[in-house]
PDB file of C-alpha atoms in Angstrom:
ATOM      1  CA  UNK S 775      -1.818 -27.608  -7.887  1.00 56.00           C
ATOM      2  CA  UNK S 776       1.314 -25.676  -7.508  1.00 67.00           C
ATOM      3  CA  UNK S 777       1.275 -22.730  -5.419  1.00 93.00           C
ATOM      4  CA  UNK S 778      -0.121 -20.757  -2.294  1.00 96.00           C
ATOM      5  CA  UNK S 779      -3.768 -21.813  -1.712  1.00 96.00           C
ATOM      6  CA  UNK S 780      -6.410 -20.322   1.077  1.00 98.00           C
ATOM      7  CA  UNK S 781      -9.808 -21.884   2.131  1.00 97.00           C
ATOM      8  CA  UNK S 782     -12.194 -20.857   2.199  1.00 97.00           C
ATOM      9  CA  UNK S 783     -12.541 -18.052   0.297  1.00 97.00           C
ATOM     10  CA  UNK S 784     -15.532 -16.675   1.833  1.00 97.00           C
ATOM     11  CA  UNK S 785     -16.303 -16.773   4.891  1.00 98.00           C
ATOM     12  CA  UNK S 786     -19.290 -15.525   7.110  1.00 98.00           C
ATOM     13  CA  UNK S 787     -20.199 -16.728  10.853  1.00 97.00           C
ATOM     14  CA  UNK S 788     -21.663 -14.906  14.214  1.00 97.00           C
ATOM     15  CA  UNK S 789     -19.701 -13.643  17.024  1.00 98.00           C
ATOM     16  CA  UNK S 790     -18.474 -16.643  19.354  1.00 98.00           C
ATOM     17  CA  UNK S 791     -17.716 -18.691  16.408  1.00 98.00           C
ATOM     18  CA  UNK S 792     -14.563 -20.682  16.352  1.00 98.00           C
ATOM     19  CA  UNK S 793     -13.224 -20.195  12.497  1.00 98.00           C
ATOM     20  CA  UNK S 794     -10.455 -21.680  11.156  1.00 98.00           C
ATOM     21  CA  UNK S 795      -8.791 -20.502   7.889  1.00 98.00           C
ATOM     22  CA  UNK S 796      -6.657 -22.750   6.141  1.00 98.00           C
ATOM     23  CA  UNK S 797      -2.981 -22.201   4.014  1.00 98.00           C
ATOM     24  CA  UNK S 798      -1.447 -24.534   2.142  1.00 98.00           C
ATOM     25  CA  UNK S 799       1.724 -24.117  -0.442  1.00 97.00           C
ATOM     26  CA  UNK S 800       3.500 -26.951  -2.331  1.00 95.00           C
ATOM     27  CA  UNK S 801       7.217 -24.998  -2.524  1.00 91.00           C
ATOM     28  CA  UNK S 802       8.287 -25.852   0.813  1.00 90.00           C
ATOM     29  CA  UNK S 803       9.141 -22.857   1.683  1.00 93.00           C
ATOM     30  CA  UNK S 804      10.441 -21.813   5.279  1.00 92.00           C
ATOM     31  CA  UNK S 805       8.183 -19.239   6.415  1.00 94.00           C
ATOM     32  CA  UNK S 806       4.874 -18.334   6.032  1.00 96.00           C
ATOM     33  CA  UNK S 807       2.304 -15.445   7.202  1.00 96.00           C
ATOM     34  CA  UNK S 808      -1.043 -14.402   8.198  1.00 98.00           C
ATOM     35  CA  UNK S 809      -1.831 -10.948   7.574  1.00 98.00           C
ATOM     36  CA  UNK S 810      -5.327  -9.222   7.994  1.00 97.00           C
ATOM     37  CA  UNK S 811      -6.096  -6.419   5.613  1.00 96.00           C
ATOM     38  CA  UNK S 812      -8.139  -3.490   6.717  1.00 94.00           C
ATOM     39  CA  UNK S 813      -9.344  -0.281   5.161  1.00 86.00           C
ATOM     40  CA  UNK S 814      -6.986   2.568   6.638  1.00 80.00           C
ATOM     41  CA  UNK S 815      -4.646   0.025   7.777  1.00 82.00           C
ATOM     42  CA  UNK S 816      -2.899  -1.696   5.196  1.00 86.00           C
ATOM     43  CA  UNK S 817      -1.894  -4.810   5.817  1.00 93.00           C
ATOM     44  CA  UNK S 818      -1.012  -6.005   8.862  1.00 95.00           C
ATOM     45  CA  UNK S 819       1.081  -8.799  10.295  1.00 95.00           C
ATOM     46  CA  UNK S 820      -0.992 -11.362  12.485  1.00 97.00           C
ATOM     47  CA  UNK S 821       1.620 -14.357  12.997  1.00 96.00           C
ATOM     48  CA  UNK S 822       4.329 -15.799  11.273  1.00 95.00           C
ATOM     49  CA  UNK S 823       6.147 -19.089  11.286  1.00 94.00           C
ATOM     50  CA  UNK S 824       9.855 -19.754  10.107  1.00 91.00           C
ATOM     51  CA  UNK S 825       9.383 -23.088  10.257  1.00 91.00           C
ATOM     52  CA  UNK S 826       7.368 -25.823  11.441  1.00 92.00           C
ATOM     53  CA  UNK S 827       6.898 -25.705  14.996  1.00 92.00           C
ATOM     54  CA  UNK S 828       8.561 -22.484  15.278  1.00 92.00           C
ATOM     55  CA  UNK S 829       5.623 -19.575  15.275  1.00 94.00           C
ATOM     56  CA  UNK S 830       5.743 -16.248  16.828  1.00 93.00           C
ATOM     57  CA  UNK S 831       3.720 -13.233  17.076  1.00 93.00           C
ATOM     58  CA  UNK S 832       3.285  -9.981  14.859  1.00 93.00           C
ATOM     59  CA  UNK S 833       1.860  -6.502  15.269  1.00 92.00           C
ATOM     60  CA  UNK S 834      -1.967  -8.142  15.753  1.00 95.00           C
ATOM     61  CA  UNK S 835      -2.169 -11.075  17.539  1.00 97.00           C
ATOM     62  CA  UNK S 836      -4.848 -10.935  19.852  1.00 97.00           C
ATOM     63  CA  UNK S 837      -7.967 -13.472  19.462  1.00 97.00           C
ATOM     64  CA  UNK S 838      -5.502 -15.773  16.927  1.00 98.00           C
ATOM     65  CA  UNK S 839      -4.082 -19.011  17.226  1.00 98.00           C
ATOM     66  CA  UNK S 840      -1.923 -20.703  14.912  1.00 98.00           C
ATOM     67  CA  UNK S 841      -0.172 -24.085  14.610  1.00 96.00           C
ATOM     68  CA  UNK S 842       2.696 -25.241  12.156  1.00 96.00           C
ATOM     69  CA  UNK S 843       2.700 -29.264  12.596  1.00 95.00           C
ATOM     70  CA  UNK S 844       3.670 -29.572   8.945  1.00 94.00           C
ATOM     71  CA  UNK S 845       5.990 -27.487   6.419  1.00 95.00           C
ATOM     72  CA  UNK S 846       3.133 -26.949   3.997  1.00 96.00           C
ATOM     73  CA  UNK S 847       0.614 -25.559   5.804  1.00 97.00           C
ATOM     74  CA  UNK S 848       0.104 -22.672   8.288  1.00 98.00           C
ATOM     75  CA  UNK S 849      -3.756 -22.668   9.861  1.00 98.00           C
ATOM     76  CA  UNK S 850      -5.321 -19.622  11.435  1.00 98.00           C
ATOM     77  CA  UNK S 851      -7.677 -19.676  14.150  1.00 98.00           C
ATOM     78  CA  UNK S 852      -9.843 -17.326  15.757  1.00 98.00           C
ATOM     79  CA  UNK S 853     -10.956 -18.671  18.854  1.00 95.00           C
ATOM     80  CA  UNK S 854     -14.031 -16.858  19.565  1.00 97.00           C
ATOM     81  CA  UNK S 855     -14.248 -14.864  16.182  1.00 98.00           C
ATOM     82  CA  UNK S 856     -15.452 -10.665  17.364  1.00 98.00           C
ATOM     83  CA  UNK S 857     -17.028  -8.249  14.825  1.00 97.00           C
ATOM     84  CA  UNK S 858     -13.387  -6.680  14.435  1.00 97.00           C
ATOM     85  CA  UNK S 859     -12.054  -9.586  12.903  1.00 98.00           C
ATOM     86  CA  UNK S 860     -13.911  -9.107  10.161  1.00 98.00           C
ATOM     87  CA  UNK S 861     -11.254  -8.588   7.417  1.00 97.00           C
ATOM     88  CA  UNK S 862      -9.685  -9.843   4.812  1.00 97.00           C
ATOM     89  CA  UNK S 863      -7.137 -12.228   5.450  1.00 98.00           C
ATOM     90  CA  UNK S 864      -4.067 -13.282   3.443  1.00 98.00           C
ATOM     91  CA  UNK S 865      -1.492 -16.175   3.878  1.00 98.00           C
ATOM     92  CA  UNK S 866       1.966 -15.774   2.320  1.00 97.00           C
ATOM     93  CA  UNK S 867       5.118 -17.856   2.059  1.00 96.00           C
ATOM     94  CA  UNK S 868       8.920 -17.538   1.180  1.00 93.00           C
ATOM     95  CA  UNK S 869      11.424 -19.106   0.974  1.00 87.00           C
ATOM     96  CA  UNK S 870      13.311 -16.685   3.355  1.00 71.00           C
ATOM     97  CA  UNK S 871      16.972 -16.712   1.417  1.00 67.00           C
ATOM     98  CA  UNK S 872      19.184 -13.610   3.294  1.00 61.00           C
ATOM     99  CA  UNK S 873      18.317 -10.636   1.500  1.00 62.00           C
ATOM    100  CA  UNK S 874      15.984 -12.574  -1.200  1.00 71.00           C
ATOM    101  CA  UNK S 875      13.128 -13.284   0.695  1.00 85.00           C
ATOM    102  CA  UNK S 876      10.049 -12.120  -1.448  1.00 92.00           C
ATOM    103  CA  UNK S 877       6.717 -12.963  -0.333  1.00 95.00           C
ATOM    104  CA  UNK S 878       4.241 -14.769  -2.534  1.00 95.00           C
ATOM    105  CA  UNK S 879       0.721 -14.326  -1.051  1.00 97.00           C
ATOM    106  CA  UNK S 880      -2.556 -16.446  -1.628  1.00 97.00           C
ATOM    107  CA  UNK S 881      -5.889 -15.098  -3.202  1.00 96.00           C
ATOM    108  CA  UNK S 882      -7.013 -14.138  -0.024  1.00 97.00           C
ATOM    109  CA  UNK S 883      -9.828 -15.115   2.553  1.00 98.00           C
ATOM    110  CA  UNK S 884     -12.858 -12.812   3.084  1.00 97.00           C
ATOM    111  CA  UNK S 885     -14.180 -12.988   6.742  1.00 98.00           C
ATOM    112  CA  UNK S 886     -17.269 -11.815   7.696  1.00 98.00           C
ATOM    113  CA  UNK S 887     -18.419 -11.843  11.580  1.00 98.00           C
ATOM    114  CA  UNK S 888     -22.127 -10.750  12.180  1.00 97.00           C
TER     115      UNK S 888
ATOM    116  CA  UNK E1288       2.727   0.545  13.548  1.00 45.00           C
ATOM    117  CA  UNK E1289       3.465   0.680  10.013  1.00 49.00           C
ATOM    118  CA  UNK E1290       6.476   1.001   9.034  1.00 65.00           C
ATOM    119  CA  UNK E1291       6.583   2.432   5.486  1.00 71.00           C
ATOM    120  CA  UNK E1292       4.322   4.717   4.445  1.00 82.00           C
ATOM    121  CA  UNK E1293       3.283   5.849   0.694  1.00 85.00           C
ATOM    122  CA  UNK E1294       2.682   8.992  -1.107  1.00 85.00           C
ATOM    123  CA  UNK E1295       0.388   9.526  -2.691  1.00 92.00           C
ATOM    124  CA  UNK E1296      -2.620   7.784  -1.272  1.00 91.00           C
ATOM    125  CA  UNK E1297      -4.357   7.630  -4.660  1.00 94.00           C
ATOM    126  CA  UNK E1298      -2.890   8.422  -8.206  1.00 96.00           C
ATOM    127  CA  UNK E1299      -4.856   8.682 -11.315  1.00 97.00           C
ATOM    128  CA  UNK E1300      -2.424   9.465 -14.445  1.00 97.00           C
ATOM    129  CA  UNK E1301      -3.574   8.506 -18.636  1.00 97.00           C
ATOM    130  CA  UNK E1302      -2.437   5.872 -20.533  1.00 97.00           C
ATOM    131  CA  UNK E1303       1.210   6.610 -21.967  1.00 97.00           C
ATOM    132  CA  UNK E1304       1.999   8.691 -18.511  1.00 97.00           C
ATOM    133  CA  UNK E1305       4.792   7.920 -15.595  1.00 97.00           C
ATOM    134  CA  UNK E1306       3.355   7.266 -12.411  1.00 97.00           C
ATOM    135  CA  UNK E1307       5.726   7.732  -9.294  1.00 97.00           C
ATOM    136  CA  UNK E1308       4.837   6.734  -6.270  1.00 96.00           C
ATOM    137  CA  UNK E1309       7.490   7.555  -2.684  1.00 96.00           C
ATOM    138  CA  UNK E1310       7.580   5.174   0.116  1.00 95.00           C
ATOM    139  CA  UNK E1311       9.155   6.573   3.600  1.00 95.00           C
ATOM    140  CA  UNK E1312      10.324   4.278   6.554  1.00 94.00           C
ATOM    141  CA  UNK E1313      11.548   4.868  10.302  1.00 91.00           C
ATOM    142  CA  UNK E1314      14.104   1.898  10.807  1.00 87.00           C
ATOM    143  CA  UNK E1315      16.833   0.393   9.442  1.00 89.00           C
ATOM    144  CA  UNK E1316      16.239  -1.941   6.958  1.00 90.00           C
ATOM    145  CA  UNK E1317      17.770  -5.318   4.993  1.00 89.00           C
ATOM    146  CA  UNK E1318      15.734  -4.509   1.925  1.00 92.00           C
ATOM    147  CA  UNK E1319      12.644  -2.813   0.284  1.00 95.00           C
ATOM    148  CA  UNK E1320       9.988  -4.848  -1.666  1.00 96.00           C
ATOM    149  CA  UNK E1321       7.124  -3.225  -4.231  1.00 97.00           C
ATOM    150  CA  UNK E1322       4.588  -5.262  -4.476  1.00 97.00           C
ATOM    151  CA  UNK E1323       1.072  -4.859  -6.561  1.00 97.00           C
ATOM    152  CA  UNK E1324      -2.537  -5.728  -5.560  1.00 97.00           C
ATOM    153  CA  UNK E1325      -5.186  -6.154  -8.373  1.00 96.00           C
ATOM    154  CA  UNK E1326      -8.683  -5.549  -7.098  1.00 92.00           C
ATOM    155  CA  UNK E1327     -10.298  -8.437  -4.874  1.00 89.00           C
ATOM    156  CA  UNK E1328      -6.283 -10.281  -5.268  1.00 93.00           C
ATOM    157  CA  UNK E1329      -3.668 -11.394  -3.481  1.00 94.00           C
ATOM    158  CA  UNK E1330      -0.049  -9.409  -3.640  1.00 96.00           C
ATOM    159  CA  UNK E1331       2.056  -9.987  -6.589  1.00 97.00           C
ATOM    160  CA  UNK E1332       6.064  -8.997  -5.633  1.00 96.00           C
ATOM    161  CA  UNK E1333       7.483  -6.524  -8.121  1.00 97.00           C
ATOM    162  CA  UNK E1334      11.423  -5.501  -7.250  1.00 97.00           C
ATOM    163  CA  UNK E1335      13.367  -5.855  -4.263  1.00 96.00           C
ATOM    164  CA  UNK E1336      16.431  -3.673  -3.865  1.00 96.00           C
ATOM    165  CA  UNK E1337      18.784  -4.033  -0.896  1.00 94.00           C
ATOM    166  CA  UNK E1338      20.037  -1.474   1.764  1.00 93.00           C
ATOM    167  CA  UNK E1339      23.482  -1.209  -0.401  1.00 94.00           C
ATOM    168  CA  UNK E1340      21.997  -0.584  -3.449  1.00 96.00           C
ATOM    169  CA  UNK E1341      20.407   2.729  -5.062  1.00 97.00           C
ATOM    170  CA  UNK E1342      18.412   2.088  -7.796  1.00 98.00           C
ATOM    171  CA  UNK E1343      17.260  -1.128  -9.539  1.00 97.00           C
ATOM    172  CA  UNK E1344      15.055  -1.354 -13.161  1.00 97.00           C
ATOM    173  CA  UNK E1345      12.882  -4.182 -14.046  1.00 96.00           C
ATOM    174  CA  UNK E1346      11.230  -3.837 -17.194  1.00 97.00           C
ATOM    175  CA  UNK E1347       8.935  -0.267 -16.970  1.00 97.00           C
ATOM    176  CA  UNK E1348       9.839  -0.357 -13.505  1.00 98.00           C
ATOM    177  CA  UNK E1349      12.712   1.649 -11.788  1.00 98.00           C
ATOM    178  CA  UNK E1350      13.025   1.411  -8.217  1.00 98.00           C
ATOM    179  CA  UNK E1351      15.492   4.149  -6.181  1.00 98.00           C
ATOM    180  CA  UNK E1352      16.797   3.956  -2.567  1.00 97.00           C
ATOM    181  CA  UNK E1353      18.002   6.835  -0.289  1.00 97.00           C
ATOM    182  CA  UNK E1354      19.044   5.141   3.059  1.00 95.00           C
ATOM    183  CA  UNK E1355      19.972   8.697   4.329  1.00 95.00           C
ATOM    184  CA  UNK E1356      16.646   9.976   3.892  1.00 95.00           C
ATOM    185  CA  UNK E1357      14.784   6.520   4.463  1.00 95.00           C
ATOM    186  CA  UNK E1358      12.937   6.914   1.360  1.00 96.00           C
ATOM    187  CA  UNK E1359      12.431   4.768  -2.047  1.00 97.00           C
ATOM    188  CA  UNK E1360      10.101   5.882  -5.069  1.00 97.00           C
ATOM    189  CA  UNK E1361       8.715   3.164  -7.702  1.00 98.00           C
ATOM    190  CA  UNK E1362       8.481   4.598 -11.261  1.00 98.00           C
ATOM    191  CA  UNK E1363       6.215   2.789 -13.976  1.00 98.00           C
ATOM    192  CA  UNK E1364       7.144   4.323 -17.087  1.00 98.00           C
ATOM    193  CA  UNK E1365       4.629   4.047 -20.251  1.00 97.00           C
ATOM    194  CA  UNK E1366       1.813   3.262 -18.030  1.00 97.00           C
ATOM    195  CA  UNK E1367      -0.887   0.932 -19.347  1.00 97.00           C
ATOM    196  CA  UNK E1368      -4.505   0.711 -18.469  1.00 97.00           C
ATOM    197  CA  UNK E1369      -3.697  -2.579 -17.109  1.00 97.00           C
ATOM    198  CA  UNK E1370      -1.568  -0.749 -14.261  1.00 98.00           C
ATOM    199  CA  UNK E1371      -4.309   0.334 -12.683  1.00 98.00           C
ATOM    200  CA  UNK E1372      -3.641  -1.170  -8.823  1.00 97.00           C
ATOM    201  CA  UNK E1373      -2.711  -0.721  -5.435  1.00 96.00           C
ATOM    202  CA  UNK E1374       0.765  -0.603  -5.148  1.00 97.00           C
ATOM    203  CA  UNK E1375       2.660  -1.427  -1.714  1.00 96.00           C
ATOM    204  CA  UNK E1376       6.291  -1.099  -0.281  1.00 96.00           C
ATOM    205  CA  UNK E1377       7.447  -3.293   2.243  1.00 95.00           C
ATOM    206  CA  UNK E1378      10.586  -3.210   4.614  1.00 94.00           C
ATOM    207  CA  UNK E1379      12.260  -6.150   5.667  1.00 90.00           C
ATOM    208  CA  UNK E1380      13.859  -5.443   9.322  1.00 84.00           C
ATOM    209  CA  UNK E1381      15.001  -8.566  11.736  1.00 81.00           C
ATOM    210  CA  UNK E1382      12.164  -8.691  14.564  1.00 76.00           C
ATOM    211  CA  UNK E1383      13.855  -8.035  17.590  1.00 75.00           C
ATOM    212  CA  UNK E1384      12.089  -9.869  19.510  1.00 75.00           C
ATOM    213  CA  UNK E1385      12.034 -13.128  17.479  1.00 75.00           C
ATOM    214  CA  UNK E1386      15.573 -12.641  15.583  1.00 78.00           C
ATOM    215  CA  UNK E1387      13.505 -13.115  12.441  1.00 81.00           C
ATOM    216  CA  UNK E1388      13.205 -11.326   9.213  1.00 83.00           C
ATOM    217  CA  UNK E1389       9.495  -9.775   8.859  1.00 89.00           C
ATOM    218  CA  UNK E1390       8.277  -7.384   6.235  1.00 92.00           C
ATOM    219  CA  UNK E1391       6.266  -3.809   7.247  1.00 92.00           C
ATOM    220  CA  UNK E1392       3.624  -3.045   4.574  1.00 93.00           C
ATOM    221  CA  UNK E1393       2.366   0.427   3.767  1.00 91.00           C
ATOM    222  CA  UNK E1394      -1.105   1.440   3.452  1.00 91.00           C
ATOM    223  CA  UNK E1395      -0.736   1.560   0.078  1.00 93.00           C
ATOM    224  CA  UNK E1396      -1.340   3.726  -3.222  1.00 95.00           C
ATOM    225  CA  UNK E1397      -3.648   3.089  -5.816  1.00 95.00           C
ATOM    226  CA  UNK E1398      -3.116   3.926  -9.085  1.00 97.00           C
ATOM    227  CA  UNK E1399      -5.692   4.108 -11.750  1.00 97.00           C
ATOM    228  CA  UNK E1400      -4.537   4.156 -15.114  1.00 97.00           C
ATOM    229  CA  UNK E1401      -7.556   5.692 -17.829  1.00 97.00           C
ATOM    230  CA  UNK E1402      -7.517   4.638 -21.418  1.00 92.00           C
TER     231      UNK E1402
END
């Protein structure tokens, strides 16, 4: 299917956990995101990769890992997943044109840490 | 930290109303995005207007920019009951520490459109 597509969708596991949430899009776009969404917070920037192999940090990075092998998809992983990770996380992707670079974001992943 | 922030937090206007919603930001910026969130959804992008422009219309929407005052508003005009969302500006800015173009989301406002 064409697109932006996150899995799993739901999500639930106990502190300690390794989790990995997975992104996939089929435009080949440049750059994709992890953002975490939070009451009170908005959303906030977790990592981002303009291309593959090339990842860097945003405003949240602590207890993430990510990896960019291939162009298509962007993994998140919470090493040792903490009750504060429990969020709602979104992947996005663009194409990143210079001044053009709209985001198009995937349904989302609900995480739950007990 | 965020960098744009919206006014109102929560909006709740009829059907046939305009709903305005104001975004203010700290830095300079490449662009400004709207995008919408439907309950339990990803983000849908709406407009983008760019740091040399001042006001952009896309169907109901108009979109204004005031670099001097670091501000944008979205207008829906003729809202519909299927307008009710949460409605989010972003800035695009060049990361200084990476050299590469990120977007700052709000917190948000939510509209709710009645019937």
């Amino acid at each position: 299917d064409a697109g932006i597509t996150q899995s799993p969708r739901y999500k639930i596991t106990e502190t300690g956990r390794q989790v990995t949430l997975m992104c996939h899009q089929t435009w080949s776009h440049s750059y994709m995101f992890w953002y975490r969404q939070d009451l009170g917070h908005g959303l906030r920037l977790i990592y981002y990769s303009a291309a593959a192999d090339i990842t860097d940090k945003g405003e949240v990075p602590d207890g993430y890992v990510v990896s960019r092998s291939k162009t298509e998809n962007f993994p998140l992983t919470l090493e040792s997943a903490t009750r504060s990770q429990t969020s709602v996380y979104f992947c996005a992707s663009s194409g990143g044109l210079a001044g053009n670079n709209e985001q198009f974001f995937g349904p989302g992943t609900r995480l739950t840490v007990l | 930290s965020q960098q744009g922030e919206e006014d109102p937090q929560a909006l709740s206007i009829q059907e046939g109303e305009n709903a305005t919603m104001n975004c203010s930001y700290k830095t300079s910026i490449n662009n400004l995005q709207w995008y919408r969130q439907n309950s339990g959804r990803g983000l849908v992008h709406l407009i983008l207007i760019r740091s040399n422009e001042r006001e952009k219309h896309s169907g109901r929407l108009r979109v204004t920019l005031d670099t001097s005052k670091k501000s944008s508003s979205l207008l829906i005009t003729a809202s519909r009951a299927a307008d009710t969302a949460s409605y989010f500006c972003a800035t695009d800015a060049i990361s200084l520490d990476s050299g590469y173009s990120t977007l700052t989301f709000g917190k948000g406002t939510m509209l709710l459109v009645s019937p």
